[in-house]
CSV table of C-alpha atoms and ligand atoms in Angstrom, one decimal:
chain,number,residue,atom,x,y,z
A,107,MET,CA,15.9,-18.5,32.6
A,108,THR,CA,15.6,-14.8,32.4
A,109,THR,CA,12.0,-12.8,34.1
A,110,TYR,CA,11.2,-9.4,32.5
A,111,LEU,CA,8.5,-6.8,34.3
A,112,LEU,CA,6.5,-5.1,32.5
A,113,LYS,CA,4.6,-2.2,33.5
A,114,PRO,CA,1.1,-1.4,31.4
A,115,GLY,CA,0.7,1.6,30.4
A,116,GLU,CA,-2.3,4.1,30.4
A,117,LEU,CA,-3.7,0.7,31.3
A,118,THR,CA,-4.0,2.0,34.8
A,119,LEU,CA,-6.5,4.5,33.5
A,120,LYS,CA,-8.9,2.6,32.2
A,121,GLY,CA,-11.1,1.8,35.3
A,122,GLY,CA,-13.4,-0.6,34.4
A,123,ASN,CA,-11.9,-1.3,30.4
A,124,ARG,CA,-8.4,-1.8,32.4
A,125,GLU,CA,-9.1,-6.1,32.2
A,126,SER,CA,-9.9,-6.2,28.4
A,127,PHE,CA,-6.9,-4.1,27.9
A,128,GLU,CA,-4.8,-6.0,29.8
A,129,ARG,CA,-6.4,-9.1,27.6
A,130,ILE,CA,-5.6,-8.1,24.5
A,131,LEU,CA,-2.0,-6.8,25.9
A,132,LYS,CA,-0.7,-10.4,26.8
A,133,ARG,CA,-2.2,-12.1,23.4
A,134,ASN,CA,-0.1,-9.1,21.3
A,135,LEU,CA,2.8,-10.4,23.5
A,136,LEU,CA,2.0,-14.1,22.8
A,137,ALA,CA,1.4,-13.4,19.3
A,138,LEU,CA,4.8,-11.7,19.2
A,139,LEU,CA,6.8,-14.4,20.9
A,140,ARG,CA,5.2,-17.4,20.1
A,141,GLY,CA,7.0,-20.6,19.5
A,142,SER,CA,10.0,-19.2,21.7
A,143,GLY,CA,9.0,-21.0,25.0
A,144,VAL,CA,8.1,-17.7,26.6
A,145,SER,CA,5.4,-17.8,29.2
A,146,VAL,CA,3.4,-14.7,30.4
A,147,GLU,CA,1.9,-14.6,33.9
A,148,THR,CA,-0.3,-11.7,34.9
A,149,ALA,CA,-0.4,-10.2,38.7
A,150,ASN,CA,-1.8,-7.1,40.2
A,151,GLY,CA,-1.4,-5.2,37.0
A,152,ARG,CA,1.8,-6.4,36.5
A,153,PHE,CA,3.0,-8.8,33.3
A,154,PHE,CA,5.8,-11.1,34.1
A,155,VAL,CA,7.6,-12.3,30.9
A,156,HIS,CA,9.7,-15.7,31.6
A,157,ALA,CA,12.1,-16.4,28.5
A,158,PRO,CA,14.7,-19.1,28.3
A,159,GLU,CA,17.6,-18.1,27.7
A,160,GLU,CA,17.9,-18.7,23.7
A,161,ALA,CA,14.9,-16.3,23.7
A,162,ARG,CA,16.8,-13.4,25.4
A,163,SER,CA,17.3,-11.3,22.3
A,164,ARG,CA,13.6,-12.1,20.8
A,165,THR,CA,11.8,-11.2,24.0
A,166,GLU,CA,13.5,-7.9,24.0
A,167,ASP,CA,13.3,-7.1,21.0
A,168,ALA,CA,9.3,-7.8,21.2
A,169,LEU,CA,9.0,-6.1,24.5
A,170,ASP,CA,11.2,-2.7,22.5
A,171,HIS,CA,8.5,-2.9,20.1
A,172,LEU,CA,5.0,-3.7,22.3
A,173,LEU,CA,2.6,-0.8,22.3
A,174,GLY,CA,0.6,0.0,25.6
A,175,ILE,CA,3.5,-0.5,28.4
A,176,ALA,CA,4.9,2.2,30.3
A,177,GLY,CA,8.0,0.0,30.6
A,178,TRP,CA,10.0,-3.3,30.6
A,179,ALA,CA,13.0,-4.1,33.0
A,180,LYS,CA,14.9,-7.6,33.2
A,181,SER,CA,14.4,-8.8,36.7
A,182,ARG,CA,16.3,-10.4,39.5
A,183,VAL,CA,13.9,-12.7,41.2
A,184,CYS,CA,14.4,-13.9,44.9
A,185,GLY,CA,12.7,-16.0,48.1
A,186,LYS,CA,11.1,-13.4,50.4
A,187,THR,CA,13.5,-12.9,53.4
A,188,PRO,CA,15.1,-9.9,53.5
A,189,ALA,CA,18.5,-11.5,53.5
A,190,ALA,CA,17.9,-12.2,50.0
A,191,VAL,CA,16.5,-9.3,48.9
A,192,LEU,CA,19.6,-7.0,50.2
A,193,GLU,CA,21.8,-9.7,48.4
A,194,ALA,CA,19.7,-9.1,45.1
A,195,CYS,CA,19.9,-5.3,45.5
A,196,ILE,CA,23.8,-5.5,46.0
A,197,ALA,CA,24.0,-7.3,42.8
A,198,GLU,CA,22.0,-5.1,41.0
A,199,GLY,CA,23.9,-2.1,42.4
A,200,GLN,CA,27.1,-4.0,41.7
A,201,ALA,CA,26.0,-4.1,37.8
A,202,LEU,CA,24.7,-0.9,38.0
A,203,PHE,CA,28.1,0.7,38.8
A,204,GLU,CA,29.9,-1.6,36.2
A,205,ALA,CA,27.7,-0.3,33.5
A,206,GLY,CA,29.4,3.2,34.6
A,207,ILE,CA,26.3,4.1,36.6
A,208,ARG,CA,27.3,6.6,40.1
A,209,THR,CA,24.4,7.6,41.8
A,210,PHE,CA,21.5,5.8,42.4
A,211,LYS,CA,18.1,5.4,45.3
A,212,ILE,CA,16.2,2.6,45.9
A,213,GLU,CA,12.3,2.5,45.5
A,214,ALA,CA,10.0,-0.1,47.4
A,215,ARG,CA,6.7,-1.6,47.3
A,216,ARG,CA,5.1,-4.4,49.2
A,217,THR,CA,2.1,-6.0,48.4
A,218,ASP,CA,2.3,-8.7,50.6
A,219,LYS,CA,2.2,-7.5,54.1
A,220,SER,CA,3.9,-10.1,56.1
A,221,PHE,CA,7.4,-9.2,54.8
A,222,PRO,CA,9.3,-8.0,57.8
A,223,LEU,CA,10.3,-5.0,56.8
A,224,ASP,CA,7.8,-2.2,55.2
A,225,SER,CA,8.5,-0.2,52.3
A,226,TYR,CA,10.7,2.6,54.4
A,227,GLY,CA,12.5,-0.1,56.2
A,228,ILE,CA,13.5,-1.7,52.5
A,229,ARG,CA,14.6,1.6,51.5
A,230,ARG,CA,16.6,2.0,54.5
A,231,GLU,CA,18.2,-1.2,55.0
A,232,ALA,CA,18.7,-2.1,51.3
A,233,GLY,CA,20.2,1.7,50.2
A,234,ALA,CA,23.0,1.1,53.2
A,235,ALA,CA,23.6,-2.3,52.0
A,236,VAL,CA,23.9,-1.4,48.4
A,237,LEU,CA,26.8,2.0,49.4
A,238,GLU,CA,29.0,-0.7,51.5
A,239,ALA,CA,28.9,-3.5,49.6
A,240,VAL,CA,29.4,-1.1,46.5
A,241,PRO,CA,31.4,2.3,47.4
A,242,GLY,CA,31.8,3.6,44.1
A,243,LEU,CA,28.0,4.0,44.4
A,244,ALA,CA,26.9,7.2,46.3
A,245,VAL,CA,22.6,7.9,47.1
A,246,ASP,CA,20.9,10.9,45.1
A,247,VAL,CA,17.3,10.9,46.1
A,248,HIS,CA,16.6,13.6,43.8
A,249,LYS,CA,18.1,13.0,40.6
A,250,PRO,CA,19.7,9.3,40.6
A,251,GLN,CA,21.0,8.2,37.3
A,252,ARG,CA,19.1,4.9,38.5
A,253,ILE,CA,16.2,3.7,40.5
A,254,ILE,CA,16.5,0.1,42.3
A,255,ASP,CA,12.7,-1.1,42.2
A,256,VAL,CA,12.3,-3.9,44.9
A,257,GLU,CA,8.7,-5.1,44.6
A,258,ILE,CA,7.4,-7.5,47.3
A,259,ARG,CA,4.7,-9.6,46.2
A,260,GLU,CA,4.3,-13.8,45.2
A,261,LYS,CA,8.0,-13.4,45.4
A,262,ALA,CA,10.7,-10.6,45.3
A,263,TYR,CA,11.6,-8.5,42.3
A,264,ILE,CA,14.7,-6.5,42.5
A,265,TYR,CA,15.0,-4.1,38.6
A,266,SER,CA,16.5,-1.5,38.0
A,267,ALA,CA,15.2,1.5,35.6
A,268,ALA,CA,18.0,1.3,33.6
A,269,GLY,CA,15.9,-0.9,30.4
A,270,SER,CA,12.8,0.3,32.3
A,271,SER,CA,12.9,4.0,32.3
A,272,PRO,CA,9.3,5.0,30.4
A,273,GLU,CA,10.5,7.2,27.6
A,274,GLY,CA,8.2,7.2,25.0
A,275,PRO,CA,9.0,6.2,21.3
A,276,GLY,CA,12.8,5.6,21.6
A,277,GLY,CA,12.9,4.9,25.0
A,278,ARG,CA,12.2,1.2,26.5
A,279,GLY,CA,9.0,0.9,26.6
A,280,ARG,CA,6.4,2.6,24.3
A,281,ARG,CA,3.7,3.7,26.3
A,282,GLY,CA,0.9,4.1,24.3
A,283,LEU,CA,-2.7,1.5,24.0
A,284,PRO,CA,-1.8,-2.4,23.0
A,285,VAL,CA,-3.0,-2.4,18.9
A,286,GLY,CA,-5.9,-4.0,18.7
A,287,SER,CA,-8.0,-2.3,21.9
A,288,ALA,CA,-9.1,1.2,19.3
A,289,GLY,CA,-10.8,-0.6,16.3
A,290,ARG,CA,-9.0,-0.4,12.7
A,291,GLY,CA,-7.9,2.1,10.4
A,292,LEU,CA,-6.6,2.2,6.7
A,293,LEU,CA,-3.6,4.1,6.8
A,294,LEU,CA,-2.1,5.9,3.1
A,295,LEU,CA,1.2,4.9,2.9
A,296,SER,CA,3.4,6.8,0.8
A,297,GLY,CA,7.3,6.0,0.7
A,298,GLY,CA,7.8,9.6,2.7
A,299,ILE,CA,8.3,10.1,6.2
A,300,ASP,CA,5.4,11.6,7.1
A,301,SER,CA,2.6,9.0,7.1
A,302,PRO,CA,4.6,5.6,8.1
A,303,ALA,CA,5.3,7.8,11.0
A,304,ALA,CA,1.2,9.0,11.1
A,305,GLY,CA,0.8,5.2,11.0
A,306,TYR,CA,2.6,4.2,14.0
A,307,LEU,CA,0.8,7.2,16.0
A,308,MET,CA,-2.5,5.8,15.6
A,309,ALA,CA,-1.1,2.1,16.1
A,310,SER,CA,0.2,3.8,19.4
A,311,ARG,CA,-3.0,4.5,20.4
A,312,GLY,CA,-4.6,1.0,20.3
A,313,MET,CA,-5.4,1.0,16.3
A,314,LYS,CA,-5.4,-1.8,14.5
A,315,ILE,CA,-3.7,-0.6,10.5
A,316,ASP,CA,-4.6,-1.6,7.2
A,317,ALA,CA,-2.1,0.3,4.7
A,318,VAL,CA,-3.0,1.4,0.7
A,319,TYR,CA,0.3,3.0,-1.0
A,320,PHE,CA,-0.8,4.0,-4.4
A,321,HIS,CA,1.8,3.6,-7.6
A,322,ALA,CA,2.4,5.1,-11.2
A,323,TYR,CA,3.9,2.2,-12.7
A,324,PRO,CA,6.1,2.6,-14.9
A,325,TYR,CA,6.6,5.7,-14.2
A,326,THR,CA,7.3,5.0,-10.9
A,327,SER,CA,10.4,2.0,-10.2
A,328,ASP,CA,9.8,-1.4,-8.5
A,329,GLU,CA,12.5,0.2,-6.0
A,330,ALA,CA,9.6,3.0,-4.8
A,331,ARG,CA,7.5,0.0,-4.3
A,332,ARG,CA,10.0,-1.9,-2.3
A,333,LYS,CA,10.6,1.0,0.1
A,334,VAL,CA,7.2,1.2,1.1
A,335,VAL,CA,7.0,-2.3,1.7
A,336,SER,CA,9.6,-2.3,3.7
A,337,LEU,CA,8.0,0.9,5.6
A,338,ALA,CA,5.0,-1.3,6.0
A,339,GLY,CA,7.1,-4.3,7.4
A,340,ILE,CA,9.0,-1.6,10.0
A,341,ILE,CA,5.5,-0.2,11.4
A,342,GLY,CA,4.3,-3.8,10.7
A,343,HIS,CA,6.7,-4.7,13.5
A,344,TYR,CA,5.0,-2.8,16.1
A,345,ALA,CA,1.3,-3.4,14.6
A,346,LEU,CA,1.4,-6.9,14.5
A,347,GLY,CA,1.2,-6.7,11.3
A,348,ILE,CA,0.3,-4.5,8.5
A,349,ARG,CA,-1.8,-5.9,5.5
A,350,LEU,CA,-0.3,-3.6,2.8
A,351,TYR,CA,-2.7,-2.9,-0.9
A,352,ILE,CA,-0.8,-1.9,-3.8
A,353,ILE,CA,-2.9,-0.2,-6.1
A,354,ASN,CA,-2.0,0.9,-9.6
A,355,PHE,CA,-3.1,4.5,-10.4
A,356,THR,CA,-1.5,5.6,-13.2
A,357,PRO,CA,-4.9,5.5,-15.3
A,358,VAL,CA,-6.3,7.4,-12.9
A,359,GLN,CA,-3.2,10.1,-12.9
A,360,MET,CA,-3.3,9.8,-16.7
A,361,ARG,CA,-7.3,10.8,-16.6
A,362,ILE,CA,-6.6,13.9,-14.2
A,363,ARG,CA,-3.6,15.2,-16.4
A,364,GLU,CA,-6.2,14.9,-19.9
A,365,ARG,CA,-9.1,16.6,-18.4
A,366,ALA,CA,-7.9,18.9,-15.2
A,367,PRO,CA,-5.9,22.5,-15.4
A,368,LEU,CA,-2.6,21.3,-14.3
A,369,GLU,CA,-3.0,23.5,-10.6
A,370,TRP,CA,-5.6,21.6,-9.5
A,371,THR,CA,-3.6,18.1,-10.4
A,372,THR,CA,-2.2,17.5,-7.3
A,373,VAL,CA,-5.4,18.2,-5.1
A,374,LEU,CA,-7.2,16.0,-7.5
A,375,LEU,CA,-5.0,13.2,-7.1
A,376,ARG,CA,-5.5,13.6,-3.1
A,377,MET,CA,-9.2,13.5,-3.5
A,378,ALA,CA,-9.0,10.2,-6.1
A,379,MET,CA,-6.8,8.3,-3.6
A,380,MET,CA,-9.3,9.4,-0.5
A,381,ASP,CA,-12.3,8.3,-2.4
A,382,CYS,CA,-10.8,5.3,-3.6
A,383,ALA,CA,-8.9,4.8,-0.2
A,384,GLU,CA,-12.2,4.8,1.3
A,385,ARG,CA,-13.8,2.0,-1.1
A,386,LEU,CA,-10.8,-0.2,0.2
A,387,ALA,CA,-11.8,0.7,4.0
A,388,ARG,CA,-15.6,-0.2,4.0
A,389,SER,CA,-14.8,-3.5,2.4
A,390,ARG,CA,-12.0,-4.4,5.3
A,391,HIS,CA,-14.5,-3.0,7.6
A,392,ASP,CA,-11.8,-0.1,9.0
A,393,LYS,CA,-13.2,2.6,10.2
A,394,CYS,CA,-11.5,5.7,9.2
A,395,LEU,CA,-8.7,7.2,6.8
A,396,ILE,CA,-5.2,7.7,8.1
A,397,SER,CA,-3.2,10.5,6.4
A,398,GLY,CA,0.7,11.7,7.1
A,399,GLU,CA,-0.5,15.4,6.1
A,400,SER,CA,1.1,18.0,8.2
A,401,LEU,CA,-0.7,21.7,8.3
A,402,SER,CA,1.2,23.7,5.4
A,403,GLN,CA,4.1,21.7,5.0
A,404,VAL,CA,3.5,21.9,1.2
A,405,ALA,CA,0.9,23.4,-1.4
A,406,SER,CA,-1.8,20.3,-0.8
A,407,GLN,CA,-2.0,20.7,2.4
A,408,THR,CA,-2.7,23.9,3.4
A,409,ILE,CA,-6.7,24.0,5.0
A,410,GLU,CA,-8.9,25.0,2.2
A,411,ASN,CA,-6.8,22.3,0.6
A,412,ILE,CA,-7.4,19.9,2.9
A,413,GLY,CA,-10.9,20.6,2.8
A,414,CYS,CA,-11.0,19.8,-1.3
A,415,THR,CA,-9.0,16.5,-0.8
A,416,GLU,CA,-11.8,15.0,2.3
A,417,SER,CA,-14.8,16.7,0.7
A,418,ARG,CA,-15.7,13.5,-0.8
A,419,VAL,CA,-15.1,10.6,1.5
A,420,THR,CA,-17.5,10.4,4.6
A,421,LEU,CA,-15.0,8.1,6.9
A,422,PRO,CA,-13.7,10.4,9.5
A,423,VAL,CA,-9.9,11.1,8.5
A,424,LEU,CA,-7.4,11.1,11.2
A,425,ARG,CA,-3.8,13.1,10.8
A,426,PRO,CA,-2.2,12.9,14.0
A,427,LEU,CA,1.0,15.0,12.2
A,428,ILE,CA,-1.6,17.9,11.3
A,429,GLY,CA,-0.1,20.4,14.1
A,430,ILE,CA,3.5,18.6,14.5
A,431,ASP,CA,6.6,20.4,12.1
A,432,LYS,CA,8.8,18.6,10.0
A,433,GLU,CA,11.3,18.4,12.8
A,434,GLY,CA,9.3,16.8,15.1
A,435,ILE,CA,8.3,14.6,12.8
A,436,ILE,CA,11.6,13.4,11.7
A,437,LYS,CA,12.4,12.8,15.3
A,438,ILE,CA,9.3,10.0,15.6
A,439,ALA,CA,10.4,8.7,12.0
A,440,VAL,CA,13.9,8.3,13.7
A,441,SER,CA,12.7,7.0,16.9
A,442,ILE,CA,10.4,4.3,15.1
A,443,GLY,CA,13.8,3.5,12.6
A,444,THR,CA,11.6,4.7,9.2
A,445,TYR,CA,13.5,7.6,9.1
A,446,GLU,CA,16.6,5.7,6.8
A,447,THR,CA,14.4,3.8,4.6
A,448,SER,CA,12.0,7.0,3.7
A,449,ILE,CA,14.8,9.2,2.6
A,450,LEU,CA,15.8,6.4,0.3
A,451,PRO,CA,15.4,8.9,-3.0
A,452,TYR,CA,12.7,7.1,-4.9
A,453,GLN,CA,9.8,9.2,-6.0
A,454,ASP,CA,6.3,8.3,-5.6
A,455,CYS,CA,3.8,8.1,-7.8
A,456,CYS,CA,3.0,12.1,-7.5
A,457,VAL,CA,6.2,12.8,-9.4
A,458,LEU,CA,4.0,12.4,-12.8
A,459,PHE,CA,2.7,15.8,-12.4
A,460,SER,CA,3.7,18.3,-10.4
A,461,PRO,CA,2.9,22.0,-11.5
A,462,LEU,CA,5.3,24.6,-10.5
A,463,HIS,CA,2.3,26.7,-9.4
A,464,PRO,CA,-0.4,24.3,-7.7
A,465,ILE,CA,-3.8,25.7,-6.7
A,466,LEU,CA,-2.9,27.0,-2.7
A,467,ARG,CA,-6.4,28.1,-1.5
A,468,GLY,CA,-8.8,25.4,-3.7
A,469,SER,CA,-12.5,26.1,-3.4
A,470,ILE,CA,-14.4,22.9,-2.4
A,471,GLU,CA,-17.0,23.3,-4.7
A,472,GLU,CA,-14.8,23.9,-8.1
A,473,ALA,CA,-12.6,21.1,-6.7
A,474,ASN,CA,-16.1,18.8,-7.0
A,475,ARG,CA,-16.9,19.7,-9.9
A,476,LEU,CA,-13.6,19.5,-11.8
A,477,TYR,CA,-13.4,15.8,-9.9
A,478,GLU,CA,-17.1,15.2,-11.5
A,479,LYS,CA,-15.7,15.4,-15.1
A,480,LEU,CA,-13.2,13.1,-14.6
A,481,ALA,CA,-15.5,10.6,-14.5
A,482,LEU,CA,-12.8,8.4,-12.6
A,483,GLU,CA,-15.8,5.5,-11.6
A,484,ASP,CA,-15.0,3.2,-13.9
A,485,LEU,CA,-10.8,3.6,-13.2
A,486,ILE,CA,-10.8,3.9,-9.9
A,487,ARG,CA,-13.2,0.4,-9.4
A,488,ARG,CA,-10.8,-1.2,-11.8
A,489,ALA,CA,-7.6,0.1,-9.5
A,490,LEU,CA,-9.3,-1.9,-6.6
A,491,GLU,CA,-9.8,-5.0,-8.8
A,492,GLU,CA,-6.6,-5.4,-9.3
A,493,ALA,CA,-5.3,-4.0,-6.1
A,494,ALA,CA,-1.9,-6.4,-4.8
A,495,VAL,CA,-1.7,-7.3,-1.2
A,496,GLU,CA,1.0,-8.1,1.0
A,497,LYS,CA,1.6,-9.0,4.4
A,498,CYS,CA,4.1,-6.9,5.8
A,499,GLY,CA,5.7,-6.9,9.6
A,500,TYR,CA,3.6,-9.8,11.0
A,501,PRO,CA,5.0,-11.3,14.1
A,502,GLU,CA,5.9,-15.1,12.5
A,503,GLY,CA,7.9,-13.7,9.8
A,504,GLN,CA,10.6,-11.4,12.3
A,505,ALA,CA,13.6,-13.2,11.7
A,506,ILE,CA,14.6,-10.2,10.0
A,507,PRO,CA,13.0,-7.5,12.2
A,508,GLY,CA,11.7,-4.6,10.4
A,509,ALA,CA,12.7,-5.7,7.2
A,510,GLY,CA,9.7,-5.5,5.5
A,511,SER,CA,7.9,-7.3,3.9
A,512,THR,CA,7.4,-11.3,5.1
A,513,GLN,CA,4.8,-13.1,2.9
A,514,SER,CA,4.3,-12.0,-0.5
A,515,GLY,CA,0.8,-11.6,-2.1
A,516,PRO,CA,-0.2,-12.3,-5.3
A,517,GLY,CA,2.6,-9.6,-6.6
A,518,LEU,CA,2.0,-6.7,-8.5
A,519,ASN,CA,-1.2,-6.3,-11.3
A,520,VAL,CA,0.7,-3.9,-13.2
A,521,GLN,CA,0.1,-3.0,-17.0
A,522,GLU,CA,3.2,-3.9,-18.8
A,523,GLY,CA,3.9,-1.7,-21.8
A,524,ILE,CA,2.9,1.5,-20.9
A,525,PRO,CA,4.3,3.9,-23.1
A,526,PRO,CA,6.9,6.7,-21.9
A,527,PRO,CA,5.1,9.9,-19.9
A,528,GLN,CA,3.9,12.1,-22.5
A,529,TRP,CA,4.6,15.3,-20.5
A,530,GLU,CA,8.3,15.7,-17.7
A,531,GLY,CA,8.2,14.7,-14.8
A,532,ARG,CA,9.2,16.8,-11.9
A,533,PRO,CA,10.7,16.4,-8.2
A,534,CYS,CA,7.4,17.2,-6.1
A,535,GLN,CA,9.0,19.8,-3.8
A,536,SER,CA,5.9,22.2,-3.7
A,537,ARG,CA,3.3,20.1,-3.3
B,883,ATP,P1,4.4,11.9,2.9
B,883,ATP,O1,5.9,11.9,3.4
B,883,ATP,O2,3.5,10.8,4.2
B,883,ATP,O3,5.2,10.9,2.0
B,883,ATP,P2,4.1,14.4,2.3
B,883,ATP,O4,4.4,15.2,2.9
B,883,ATP,O5,5.7,13.7,0.8
B,883,ATP,O6,4.0,12.8,3.0
B,883,ATP,P3,1.8,14.4,0.3
B,883,ATP,O7,2.9,13.7,-0.7
B,883,ATP,O8,1.1,15.5,-0.3
B,883,ATP,O9,2.8,14.8,1.9
B,883,ATP,O10,1.3,13.1,1.1
B,883,ATP,C1,-0.1,13.9,2.0
B,883,ATP,C2,0.0,12.2,2.1
B,883,ATP,O11,-1.1,11.2,1.7
B,883,ATP,C3,0.8,11.1,2.6
B,883,ATP,O12,1.1,11.9,4.5
B,883,ATP,C4,0.5,10.1,2.5
B,883,ATP,O13,-0.8,9.9,3.9
B,883,ATP,C5,-1.4,10.1,1.4
B,883,ATP,N1,-0.6,10.0,0.2
B,883,ATP,C6,0.7,11.1,-0.6
B,883,ATP,N2,0.6,9.8,-1.6
B,883,ATP,C7,0.2,8.9,-1.5
B,883,ATP,C8,0.7,7.6,-1.9
B,883,ATP,N3,1.6,7.6,-3.2
B,883,ATP,N4,0.1,6.0,-2.1
B,883,ATP,C9,-0.7,6.8,-0.6
B,883,ATP,N5,-1.2,7.7,0.4
B,883,ATP,C10,-0.6,8.6,-0.1
B,884,MG,MG1,4.5,12.0,-0.4
């Protein structure tokens, strides 16, 4: 049996809400580890996870994906005697030395005041014992490579910050709040770099995520759809599963192309996506829309065009990336494991029209006048009726972590035999 110690992240800051956050965190953990024989114990703001040997790698994978903890560490558990504690510290020090660590310090906490050494005494004696037993290690109280932590509670727990350093995304322990503690939102998920990162960020604020992907079959390929399903699977692994709605927007795009000035097509398409997404969100009781827009990244993301894009919806539109530059967004994408998939070269539905000179600062009045002329009501209603749904990254399907779809929905209701494009699609650099 291996014991892991978890430090809840911001939960400690949440005063009266703390109990309910802890309950959600525990529920999420149990959902991620269902059927694995792992048990979870909570005491005084700490979580202890006891995993049988055969469940170790699954447990560590789950802890690496669990939102709402500041860190986790594999812990040595021993009896509450100074001798047993020093022995465990020496074993930890030896293991650190073998892993290439050269400097350490001891930290100690004692909730059981009947333990014969106080925390200062534990630090002093354990430090001396490790120095003597592991000559290659030196103490560095200011910048140690690793900290050996001793906690004297119901039992004694000894662990080191190797594997528990709370480095945020990419480190072990992802911080944030537990998924399900902050309502539900609908993510507009394309196959790009940005929207998966946006979805992850909102999940890490505790939001339960649904997702919608608009494609333009047959102008966009089946690979493009699979890529988005894969991305939803990766995010779903953190978000305890994502229900991905796949909506064929070809008729809407065609209508826009037929009735709108070319330079307005991208902005109008974004407006139609938001319009459609909001209807879906309301039917799912999602309380907001989430997009991957970042200010001025492309022409459709000037502040004026963003104003047009959201002008027809009343749900809040959350844009967690709005002030982050591309480099910063890529870092997030790399750390959560979506980047490699996002850069696969399949085009999403915007390729159908990508004007060379898109409008840069659209006026909301003009946008709405043009939008109404499109008379999209029936097309959007039908697109929603024909939506396909896939369940992505649900805990039960974690045999291949991050591999995407785990349970298929009804399949795609795409129309076959749509004629080839009447205009040339262009890559979407200038959106
Ligand atoms: P991304 O990298 O997320 O694709 P982007 O930089 O390519 O973003 P745009 O394509 O202008 O930017 O899209 C802005 C946002 O609109 C996206 O982040 C996403 O939230 C949403 N979006 C764009 N295309 C689609 C689509 N085909 N289906 C669902 N949402 C989309
Ligand atoms: Mg995109």
